C-alpha positions as MATLAB code, in Angstrom:
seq = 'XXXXXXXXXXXXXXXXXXXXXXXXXXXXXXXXXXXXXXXXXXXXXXXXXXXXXXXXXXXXXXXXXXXXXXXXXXXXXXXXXXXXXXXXXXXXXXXXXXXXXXXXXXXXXXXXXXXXXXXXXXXXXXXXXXXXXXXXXXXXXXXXXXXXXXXXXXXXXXXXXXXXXXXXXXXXXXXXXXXXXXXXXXXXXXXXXXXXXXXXXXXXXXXXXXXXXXXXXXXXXXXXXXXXXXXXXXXXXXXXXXXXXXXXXXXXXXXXXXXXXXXXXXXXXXXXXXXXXXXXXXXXXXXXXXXXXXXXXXXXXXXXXXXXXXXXXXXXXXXXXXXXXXXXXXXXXXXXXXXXXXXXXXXXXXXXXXXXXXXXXXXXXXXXXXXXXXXXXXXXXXXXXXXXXXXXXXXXXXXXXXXXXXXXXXXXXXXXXXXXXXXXXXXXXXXXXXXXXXXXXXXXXXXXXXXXXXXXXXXXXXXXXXXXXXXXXXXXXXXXXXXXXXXXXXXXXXXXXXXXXXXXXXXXXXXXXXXXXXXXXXXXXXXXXXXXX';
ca = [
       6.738   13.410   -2.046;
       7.580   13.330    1.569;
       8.984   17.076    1.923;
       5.702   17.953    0.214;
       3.794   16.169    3.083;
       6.227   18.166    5.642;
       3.931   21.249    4.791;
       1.236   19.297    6.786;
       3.280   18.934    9.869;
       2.943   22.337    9.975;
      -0.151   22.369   11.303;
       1.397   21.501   14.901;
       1.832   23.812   17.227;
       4.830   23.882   20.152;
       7.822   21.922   19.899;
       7.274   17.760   19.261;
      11.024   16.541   20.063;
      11.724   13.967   17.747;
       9.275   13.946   15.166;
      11.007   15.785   12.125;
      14.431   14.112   12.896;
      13.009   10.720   12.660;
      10.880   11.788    9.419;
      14.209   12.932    8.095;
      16.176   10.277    8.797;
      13.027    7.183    7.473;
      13.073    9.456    3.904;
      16.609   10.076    4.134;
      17.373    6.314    4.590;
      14.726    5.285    1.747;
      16.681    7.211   -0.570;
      20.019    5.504    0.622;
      18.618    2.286   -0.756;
      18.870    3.788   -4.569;
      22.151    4.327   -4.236;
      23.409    1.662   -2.707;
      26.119   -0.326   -4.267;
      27.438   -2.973   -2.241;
      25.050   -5.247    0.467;
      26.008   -3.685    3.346;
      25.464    0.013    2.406;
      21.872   -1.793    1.156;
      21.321   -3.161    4.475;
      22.575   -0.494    6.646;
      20.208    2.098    4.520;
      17.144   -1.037    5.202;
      18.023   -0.658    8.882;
      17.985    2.282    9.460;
      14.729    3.432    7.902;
      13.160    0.499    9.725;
      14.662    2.293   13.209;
      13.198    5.466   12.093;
       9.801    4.544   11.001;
       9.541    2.574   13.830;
       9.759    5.091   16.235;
       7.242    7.243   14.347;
       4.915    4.452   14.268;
       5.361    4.239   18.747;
       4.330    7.789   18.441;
       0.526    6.989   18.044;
      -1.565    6.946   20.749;
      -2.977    3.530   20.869;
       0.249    2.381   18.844;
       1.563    0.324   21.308;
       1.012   -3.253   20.017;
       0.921   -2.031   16.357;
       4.874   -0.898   17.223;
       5.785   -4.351   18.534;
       4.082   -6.197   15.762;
       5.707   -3.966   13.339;
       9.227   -4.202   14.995;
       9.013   -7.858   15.310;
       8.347   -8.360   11.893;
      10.711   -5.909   10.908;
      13.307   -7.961   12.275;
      12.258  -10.992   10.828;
      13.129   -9.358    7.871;
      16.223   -8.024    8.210;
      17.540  -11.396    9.368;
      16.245  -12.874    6.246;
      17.848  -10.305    3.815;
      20.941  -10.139    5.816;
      21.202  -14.059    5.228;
      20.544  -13.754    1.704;
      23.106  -11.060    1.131;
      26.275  -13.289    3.318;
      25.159  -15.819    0.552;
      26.692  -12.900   -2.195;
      30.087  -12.926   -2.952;
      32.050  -10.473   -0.472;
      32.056   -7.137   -1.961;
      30.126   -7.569   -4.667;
      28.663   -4.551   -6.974;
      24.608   -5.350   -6.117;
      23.844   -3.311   -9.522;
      26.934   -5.075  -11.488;
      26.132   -8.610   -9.947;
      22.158   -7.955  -10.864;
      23.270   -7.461  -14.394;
      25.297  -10.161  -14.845;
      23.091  -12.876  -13.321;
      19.732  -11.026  -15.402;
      21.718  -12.215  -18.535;
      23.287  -15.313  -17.048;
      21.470  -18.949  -17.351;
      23.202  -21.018  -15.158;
      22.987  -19.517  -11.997;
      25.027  -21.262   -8.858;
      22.669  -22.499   -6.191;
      23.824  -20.572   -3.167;
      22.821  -17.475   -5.467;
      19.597  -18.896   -5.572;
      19.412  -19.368   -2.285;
      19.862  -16.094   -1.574;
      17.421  -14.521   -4.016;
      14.725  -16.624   -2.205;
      15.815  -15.308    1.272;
      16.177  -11.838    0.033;
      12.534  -12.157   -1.409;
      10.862  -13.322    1.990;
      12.126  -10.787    3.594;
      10.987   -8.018    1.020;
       7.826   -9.535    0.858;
       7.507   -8.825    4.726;
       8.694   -5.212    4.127;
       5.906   -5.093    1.340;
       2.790   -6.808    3.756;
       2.162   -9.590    1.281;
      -1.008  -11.680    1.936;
       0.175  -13.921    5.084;
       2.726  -11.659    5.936;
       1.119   -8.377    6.458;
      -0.693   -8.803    9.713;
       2.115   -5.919   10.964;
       0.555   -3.097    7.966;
      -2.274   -2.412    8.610;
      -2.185   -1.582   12.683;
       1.124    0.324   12.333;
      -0.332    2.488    8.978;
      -3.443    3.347   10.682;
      -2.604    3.214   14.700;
       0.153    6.030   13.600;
      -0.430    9.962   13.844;
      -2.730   11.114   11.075;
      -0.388   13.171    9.072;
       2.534   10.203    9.963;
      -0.156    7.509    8.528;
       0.352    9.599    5.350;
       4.481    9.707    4.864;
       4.435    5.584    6.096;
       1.808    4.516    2.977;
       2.461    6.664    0.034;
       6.730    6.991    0.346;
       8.299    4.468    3.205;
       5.980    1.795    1.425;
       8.094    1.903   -1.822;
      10.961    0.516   -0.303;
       9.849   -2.906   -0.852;
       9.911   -2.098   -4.444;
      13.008   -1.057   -4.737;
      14.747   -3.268   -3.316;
      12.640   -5.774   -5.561;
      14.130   -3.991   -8.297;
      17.803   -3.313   -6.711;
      18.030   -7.321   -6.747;
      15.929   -8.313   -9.922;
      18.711  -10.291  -10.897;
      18.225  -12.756   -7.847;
      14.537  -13.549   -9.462;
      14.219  -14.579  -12.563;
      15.296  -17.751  -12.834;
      13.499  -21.140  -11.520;
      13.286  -21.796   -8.545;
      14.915  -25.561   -9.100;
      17.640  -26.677  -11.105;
      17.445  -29.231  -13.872;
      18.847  -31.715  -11.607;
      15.606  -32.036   -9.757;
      13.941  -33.097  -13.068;
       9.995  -33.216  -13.299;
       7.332  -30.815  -12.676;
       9.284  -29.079  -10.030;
      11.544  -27.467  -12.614;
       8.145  -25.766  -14.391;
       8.223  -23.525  -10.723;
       9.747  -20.310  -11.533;
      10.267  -17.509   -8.731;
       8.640  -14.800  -10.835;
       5.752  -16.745  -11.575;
       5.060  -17.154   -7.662;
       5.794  -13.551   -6.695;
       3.201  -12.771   -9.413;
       0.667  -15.061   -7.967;
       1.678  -13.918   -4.629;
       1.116  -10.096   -5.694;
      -1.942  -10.883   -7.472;
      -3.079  -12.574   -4.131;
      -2.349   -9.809   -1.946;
      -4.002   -6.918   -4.480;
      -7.582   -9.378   -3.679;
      -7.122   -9.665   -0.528;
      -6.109   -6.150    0.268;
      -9.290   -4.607   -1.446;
     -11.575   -7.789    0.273;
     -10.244   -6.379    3.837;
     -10.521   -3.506    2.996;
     -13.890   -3.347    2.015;
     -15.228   -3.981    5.596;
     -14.123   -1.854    7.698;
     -15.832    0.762    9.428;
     -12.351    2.528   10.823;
     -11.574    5.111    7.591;
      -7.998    4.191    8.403;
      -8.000    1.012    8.663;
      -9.565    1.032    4.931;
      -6.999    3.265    3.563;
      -4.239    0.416    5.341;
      -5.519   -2.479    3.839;
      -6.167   -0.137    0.258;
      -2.665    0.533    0.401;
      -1.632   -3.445    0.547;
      -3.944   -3.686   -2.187;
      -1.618   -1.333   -4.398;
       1.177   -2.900   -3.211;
      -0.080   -6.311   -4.434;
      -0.538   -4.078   -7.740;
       3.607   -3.221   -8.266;
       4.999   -7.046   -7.110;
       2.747   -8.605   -9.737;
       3.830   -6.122  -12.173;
       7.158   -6.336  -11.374;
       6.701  -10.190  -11.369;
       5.414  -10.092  -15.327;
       9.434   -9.640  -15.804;
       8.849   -7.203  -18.719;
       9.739   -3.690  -20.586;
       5.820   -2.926  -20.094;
       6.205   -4.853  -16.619;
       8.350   -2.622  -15.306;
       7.457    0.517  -16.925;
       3.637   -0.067  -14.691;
       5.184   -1.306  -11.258;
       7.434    2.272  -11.493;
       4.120    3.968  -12.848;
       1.644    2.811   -9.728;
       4.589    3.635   -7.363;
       4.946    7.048   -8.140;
       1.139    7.509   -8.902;
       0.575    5.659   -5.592;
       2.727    8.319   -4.211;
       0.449   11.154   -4.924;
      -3.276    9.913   -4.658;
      -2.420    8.094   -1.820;
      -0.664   11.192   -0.405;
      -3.967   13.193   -1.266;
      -6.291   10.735    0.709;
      -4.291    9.995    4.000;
      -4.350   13.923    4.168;
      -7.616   14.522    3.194;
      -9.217   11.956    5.737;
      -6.501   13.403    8.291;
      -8.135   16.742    8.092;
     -11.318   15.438    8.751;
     -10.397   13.079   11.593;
      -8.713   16.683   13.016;
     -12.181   18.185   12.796;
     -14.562   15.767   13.485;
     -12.468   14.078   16.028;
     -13.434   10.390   14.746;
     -12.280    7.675   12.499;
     -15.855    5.843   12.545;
     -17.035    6.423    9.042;
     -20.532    5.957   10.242;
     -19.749    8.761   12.657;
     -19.737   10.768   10.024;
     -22.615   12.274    6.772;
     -22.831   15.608    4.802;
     -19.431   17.230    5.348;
     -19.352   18.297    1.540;
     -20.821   21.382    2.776;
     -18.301   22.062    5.029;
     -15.348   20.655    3.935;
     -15.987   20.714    0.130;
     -11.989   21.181   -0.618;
     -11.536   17.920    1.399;
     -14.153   16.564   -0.755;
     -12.380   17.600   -3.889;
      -8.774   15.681   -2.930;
     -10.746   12.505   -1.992;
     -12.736   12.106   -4.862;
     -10.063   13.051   -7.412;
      -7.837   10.363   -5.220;
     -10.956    7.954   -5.341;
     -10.857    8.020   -8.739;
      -7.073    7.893   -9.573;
      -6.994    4.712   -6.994;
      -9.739    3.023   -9.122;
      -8.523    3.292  -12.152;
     -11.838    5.038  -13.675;
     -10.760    7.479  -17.130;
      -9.249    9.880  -17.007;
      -6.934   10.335  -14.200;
      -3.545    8.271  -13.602;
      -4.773    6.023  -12.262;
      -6.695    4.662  -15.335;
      -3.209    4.516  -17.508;
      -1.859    2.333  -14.358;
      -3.711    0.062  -14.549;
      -3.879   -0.163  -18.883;
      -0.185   -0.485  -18.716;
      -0.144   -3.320  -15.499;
      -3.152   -5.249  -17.977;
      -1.431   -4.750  -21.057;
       1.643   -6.503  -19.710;
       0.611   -9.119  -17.708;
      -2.015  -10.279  -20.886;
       1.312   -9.960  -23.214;
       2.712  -12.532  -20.772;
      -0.165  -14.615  -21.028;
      -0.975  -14.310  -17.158;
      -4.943  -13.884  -18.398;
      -5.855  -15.221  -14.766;
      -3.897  -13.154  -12.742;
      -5.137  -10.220  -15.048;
      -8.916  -11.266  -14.223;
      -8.225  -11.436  -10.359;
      -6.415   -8.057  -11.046;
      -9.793   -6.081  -13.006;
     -11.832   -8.129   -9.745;
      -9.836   -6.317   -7.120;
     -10.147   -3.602   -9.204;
     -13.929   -3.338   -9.178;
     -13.854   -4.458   -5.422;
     -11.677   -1.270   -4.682;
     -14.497    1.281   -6.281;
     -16.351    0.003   -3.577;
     -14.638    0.533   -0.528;
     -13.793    3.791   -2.144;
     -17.752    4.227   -2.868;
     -18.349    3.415    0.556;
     -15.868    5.974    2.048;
     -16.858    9.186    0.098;
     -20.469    8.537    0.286;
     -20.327    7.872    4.284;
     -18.070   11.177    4.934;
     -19.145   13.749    2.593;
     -22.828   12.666    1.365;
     -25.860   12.035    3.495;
     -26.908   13.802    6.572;
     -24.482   16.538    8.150;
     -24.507   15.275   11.868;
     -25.693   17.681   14.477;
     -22.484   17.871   16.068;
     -20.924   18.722   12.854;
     -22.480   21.569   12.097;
     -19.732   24.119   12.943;
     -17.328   22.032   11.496;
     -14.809   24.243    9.404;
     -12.329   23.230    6.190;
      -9.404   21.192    6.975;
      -5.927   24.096    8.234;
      -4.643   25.565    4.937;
      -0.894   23.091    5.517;
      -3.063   20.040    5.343;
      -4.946   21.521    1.965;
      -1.702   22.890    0.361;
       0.018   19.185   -0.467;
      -2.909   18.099   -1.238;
      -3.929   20.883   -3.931;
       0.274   20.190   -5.453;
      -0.786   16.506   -5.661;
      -3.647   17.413   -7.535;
      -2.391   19.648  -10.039;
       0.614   16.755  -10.854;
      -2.185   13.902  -11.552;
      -4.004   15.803  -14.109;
      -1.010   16.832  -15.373;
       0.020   13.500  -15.694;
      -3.130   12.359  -16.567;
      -3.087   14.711  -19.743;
       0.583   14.406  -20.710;
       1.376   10.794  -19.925;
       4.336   10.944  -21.815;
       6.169   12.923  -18.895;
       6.455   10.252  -16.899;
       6.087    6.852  -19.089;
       9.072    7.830  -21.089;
      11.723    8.489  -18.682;
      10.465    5.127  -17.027;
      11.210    3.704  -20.287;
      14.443    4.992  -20.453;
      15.173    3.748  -17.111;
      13.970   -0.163  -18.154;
      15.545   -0.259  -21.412;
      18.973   -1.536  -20.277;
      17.569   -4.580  -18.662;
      14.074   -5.201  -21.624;
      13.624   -4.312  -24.821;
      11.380   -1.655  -25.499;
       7.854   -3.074  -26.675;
       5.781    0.245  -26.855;
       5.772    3.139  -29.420;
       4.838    6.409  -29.270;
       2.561    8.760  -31.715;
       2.445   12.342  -29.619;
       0.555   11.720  -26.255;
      -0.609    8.608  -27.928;
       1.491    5.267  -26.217;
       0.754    2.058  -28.799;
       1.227   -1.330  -27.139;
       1.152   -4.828  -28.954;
      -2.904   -4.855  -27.633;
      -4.058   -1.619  -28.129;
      -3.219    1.963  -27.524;
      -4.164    4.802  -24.782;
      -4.017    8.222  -24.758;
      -4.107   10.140  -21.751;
      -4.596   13.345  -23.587;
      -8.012   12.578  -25.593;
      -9.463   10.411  -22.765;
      -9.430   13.834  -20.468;
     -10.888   16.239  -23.182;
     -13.392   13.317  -24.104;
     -14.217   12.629  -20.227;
     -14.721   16.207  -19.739;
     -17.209   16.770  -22.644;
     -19.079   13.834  -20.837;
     -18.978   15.608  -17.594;
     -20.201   19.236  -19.041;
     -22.799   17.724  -21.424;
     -24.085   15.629  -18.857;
     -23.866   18.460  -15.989;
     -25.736   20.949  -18.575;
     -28.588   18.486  -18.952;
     -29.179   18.111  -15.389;
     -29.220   21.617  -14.922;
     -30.601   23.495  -17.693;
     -32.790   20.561  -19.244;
     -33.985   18.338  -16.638;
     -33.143   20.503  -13.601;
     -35.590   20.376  -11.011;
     -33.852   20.461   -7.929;
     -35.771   20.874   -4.481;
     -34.315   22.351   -1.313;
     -35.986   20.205    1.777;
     -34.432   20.584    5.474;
     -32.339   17.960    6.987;
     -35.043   15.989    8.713;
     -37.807   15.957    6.150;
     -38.712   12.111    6.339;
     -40.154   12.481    2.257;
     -37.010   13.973    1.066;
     -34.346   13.315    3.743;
     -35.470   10.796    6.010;
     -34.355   11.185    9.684;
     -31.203   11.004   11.733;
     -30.914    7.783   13.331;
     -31.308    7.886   16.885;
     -28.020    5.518   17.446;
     -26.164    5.687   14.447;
     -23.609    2.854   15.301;
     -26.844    0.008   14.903;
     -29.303    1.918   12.247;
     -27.026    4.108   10.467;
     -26.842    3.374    6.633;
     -23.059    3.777    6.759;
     -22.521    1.057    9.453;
     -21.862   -2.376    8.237;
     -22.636   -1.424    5.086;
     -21.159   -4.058    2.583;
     -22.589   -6.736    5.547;
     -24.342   -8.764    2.777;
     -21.410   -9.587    0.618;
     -19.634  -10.827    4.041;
     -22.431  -13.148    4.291;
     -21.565  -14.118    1.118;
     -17.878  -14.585    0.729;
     -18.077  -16.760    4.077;
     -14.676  -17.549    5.487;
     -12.547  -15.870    2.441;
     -11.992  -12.768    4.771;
     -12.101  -14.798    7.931;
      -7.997  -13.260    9.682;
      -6.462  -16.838    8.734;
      -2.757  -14.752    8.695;
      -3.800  -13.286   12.281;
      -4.222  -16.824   14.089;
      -1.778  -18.154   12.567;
       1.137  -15.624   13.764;
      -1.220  -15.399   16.969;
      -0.867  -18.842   17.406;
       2.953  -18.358   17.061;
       3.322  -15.796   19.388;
       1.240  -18.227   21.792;
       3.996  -20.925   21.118;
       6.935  -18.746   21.481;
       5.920  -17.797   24.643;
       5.579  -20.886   26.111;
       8.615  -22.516   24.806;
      10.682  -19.137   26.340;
       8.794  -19.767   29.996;
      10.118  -23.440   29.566;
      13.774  -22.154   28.312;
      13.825  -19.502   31.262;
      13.229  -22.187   34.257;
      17.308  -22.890   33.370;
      17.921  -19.702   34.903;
      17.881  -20.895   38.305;
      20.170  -18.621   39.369;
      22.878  -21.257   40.938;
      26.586  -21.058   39.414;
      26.204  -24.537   39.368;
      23.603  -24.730   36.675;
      25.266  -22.218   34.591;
      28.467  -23.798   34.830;
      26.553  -27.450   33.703;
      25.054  -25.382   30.862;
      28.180  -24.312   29.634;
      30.091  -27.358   29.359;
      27.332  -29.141   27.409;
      27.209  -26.150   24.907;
      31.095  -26.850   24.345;
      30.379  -30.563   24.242;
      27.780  -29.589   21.438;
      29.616  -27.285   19.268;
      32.992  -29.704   19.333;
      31.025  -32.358   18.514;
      29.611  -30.744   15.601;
      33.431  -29.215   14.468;
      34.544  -32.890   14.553;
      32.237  -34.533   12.775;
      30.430  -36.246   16.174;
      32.049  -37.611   18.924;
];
């Protein structure tokens, strides 16, 4: 997926120092972390694709507090994992050690300890709800085509390093020794809830913005709420969905960041309501983002729909019907941000401005037009990618699914991808030949006929239809999308800074001081060797 996406770097001219080494070394790095065996080649891999995507993040023009956020948070991850894996026996096998403790049920409580550390600081990586204030500024304040590599590939990492050290999580969270309703908390269950919280909150966020970036940042926390609540369900059908909306998240999320980065290249804005009627100049940008709209919605018959059958399928076999709800909610919330973003670009009025806009260059269009062609491949053959993610889970669970040609039978039901395209395009045709040949009567009117058309707005960021335009349901949800996450770590960067100006008035300077402060340090750390003093 990401040397596909290269093709669209083409599209810059003269020398740009830095750029593809840092691209190569972030994918490069990401693919380290499959193959790692023991914690430190894990953690050296983790580090170094945080260093690299870092610096490609910096690259963006107004990136500059997105980059420290990100970093900063970046590091409070890495300290967290690299705590939980000093807690792991010295030179352990991570995939020999996963095994074992997967089947084990007595697990010792310093390997417990450092499952839970492990999964804090993944759940940073992955911009889980509380955590994520860092995503969304460093996917969209990044260059256009960069936005595109950081949300459909570096964005996996979190999930595989959930499934790297699946055997750290599926145990409780408390031994028996605590006794009473403490040892009901299990540390799937809570990434589940906490992946089911995200996937809301994503699509809520997302769902009000007026940035086109920003909505495809917050869409892509969404998805990643999707895969750690799948991954959570601690399944064969569990797993077989998380590793299905990766890799479909790979290419419709691939096929949108470019799309909307060809348009922000032409029209030289992010502002949706900036924008109106570029179907009829961009219609192959069109194309991408509605086939991507509709594989990130999960509406028949593209990949997107099996996604999210499989991700039901198995969190209802678990008996998670809640979290499945809240998952079909942010679901439905998600067609309307996506709503919201094709009608505001592509439908309504071409702009004045825009009326010499041309297509998007043909090395944006090309990855895009691949991705395509691989989701309704997928979408009609399911069976080339569900079974060898079978194969890959069947080690660890049981397989629980069967298979009658293109036709995948679960416990609840059955879906196949191969009759839901032929049936959804004998909808499409019938429906298209009754509009047309039936009940076509189509009139031609000019852009500013007020009967047909209505008129331009005369300041489009106050009266334009596309501006605010979910407004009412803010009303309504009140303070459930108020940036709770944001004052909070604002608050703590408040904090931090005052405690360091109080910390740095020891630095007088004087020899004298220093000297003081050094003796009492020894005086601590003896004191604490010896037991006190």
């Amino acid at each position: 997926g990401a040397a596909l996406q290269l093709v669209a770097f083409l599209n810059r001219k003269g020398r740009v120092p830095g750029l593809i080494a840092m691209v190569t070394a972030m994918t490069a790095a990401l693919g380290t972390l499959l193959a790692a065996r023991t914690a430190f080649e894990f953690f050296a891999g983790w580090e170094l694709m945080t260093l690299a995507s870092f610096f490609l993040v910096a690259r963006g023009r107004r990136a500059s507090s997105a980059s420290l956020a990100y970093v900063v948070f970046s590091l409070g991850s890495a300290f967290l994992i690299l705590a939980g894996l000093a807690l792991l026996p010295a030179g352990a096998d991570l995939r020999e050690l996963g095994a074992a403790l997967f089947e084990s049920h007595a697990v010792p409580p310093h390997i417990l300890a450092s499952g839970i550390l492990v999964a804090l600081g993944i759940m940073i990586k992955a911009g889980a709800l509380g955590l994520h204030t860092w995503l969304p500024p460093a996917y969209a304040e990044a260059e256009d085509d960069v936005s595109s590599l950081l949300s459909s590939v570096l964005s996996k990492a979190a999930i595989f390093a959930l499934f790297l050290t699946a055997g750290l999580f599926v145990h409780p969270l408390f031994g028996d020794t605590l006794g009473g309703a403490l040892r009901a908390i299990d540390v799937a269950q809570l990434l589940g809830w906490l992946g089911v919280a995200t996937a809301v909150a994503g699509a809520m966020m997302a769902l009000f913005q007026e940035d086109i970036k920003y909505t495809l940042a917050y869409s892509s926390m969404g998805q990643l709420g999707y895969m750690i609540l799948s991954f959570a369900a601690m399944s064969h059908l569990g797993w077989v969905s998380a590793l299905y909306l990766a890799l479909t998240h790979l290419m419709f999320k691939g096929m949108l960041w470019l799309a909307v980065a060809g348009v922000i290249l032409r029209v030289n804005t992010r502002m949706m309501y900036r924008m109106g009627g570029l179907i009829k100049r961009m219609p192959f940008s069109f194309l991408s983002a509605l086939i991507g709209i509709i594989a990130l919605s999960g509406v028949p018959p593209l990949t997107g729909f099996g996604a999210k059958w499989l991700m039901y399928t198995a969190l209802m076999e678990k008996g998670w019907y809640l979290q499945t709800a809240l998952a079909m909610f942010s679901s439905g919330v998600a067609f309307l941000y996506l709503f919201r973003l094709i009608h505001s670009i592509f439908l309504g009025q071409l702009k004045e401005e825009h009326r010499e806009v041309r297509e998007a260059p043909l090395t944006i269009l090309v990855p895009q037009a691949v991705f395509m062609v691989a989701i309704f491949a997928l979408s009609m053959f399911p069976n080339l990618l569900v079974k060898p993610l079978q194969a890959a889970v069947e080690p660890w669970f049981a397989s629980t699914v069967q298979w009658n040609g293109y036709e995948v039978i679960s416990s609840l039901g059955y879906w196949n991808g191969n009759a839901v395209m032929y049936i959804v395009m004998a909808i499409f045709i019938t429906l298209l030949a009754w509009l047309i040949f039936v009940n076509g009567h189509t009139y031609w009117v000019r852009q500013f006929n007020i009967v047909f058309a209505a008129e331009r707005p005369y300041k489009p960021d106050t009266t334009h239809y596309a501006f605010n335009f979910f407004g009412h349901y803010r009303k309504a949800l009140g303070g459930l999308v108020a940036p709770q996450a944001r004052k909070f770590w604002n608050g703590s960067a408040r904090a931090a800074v005052h405690l360091s100006d109080a910390l740095r008035r020891w630095n007088t300077g004087n020899p004298q001081a220093y000297a003081l402060q050094m003796v009492l340090y020894l005086v601590v750390v003896i004191s604490i060797l010896k037991g006190g003093i």
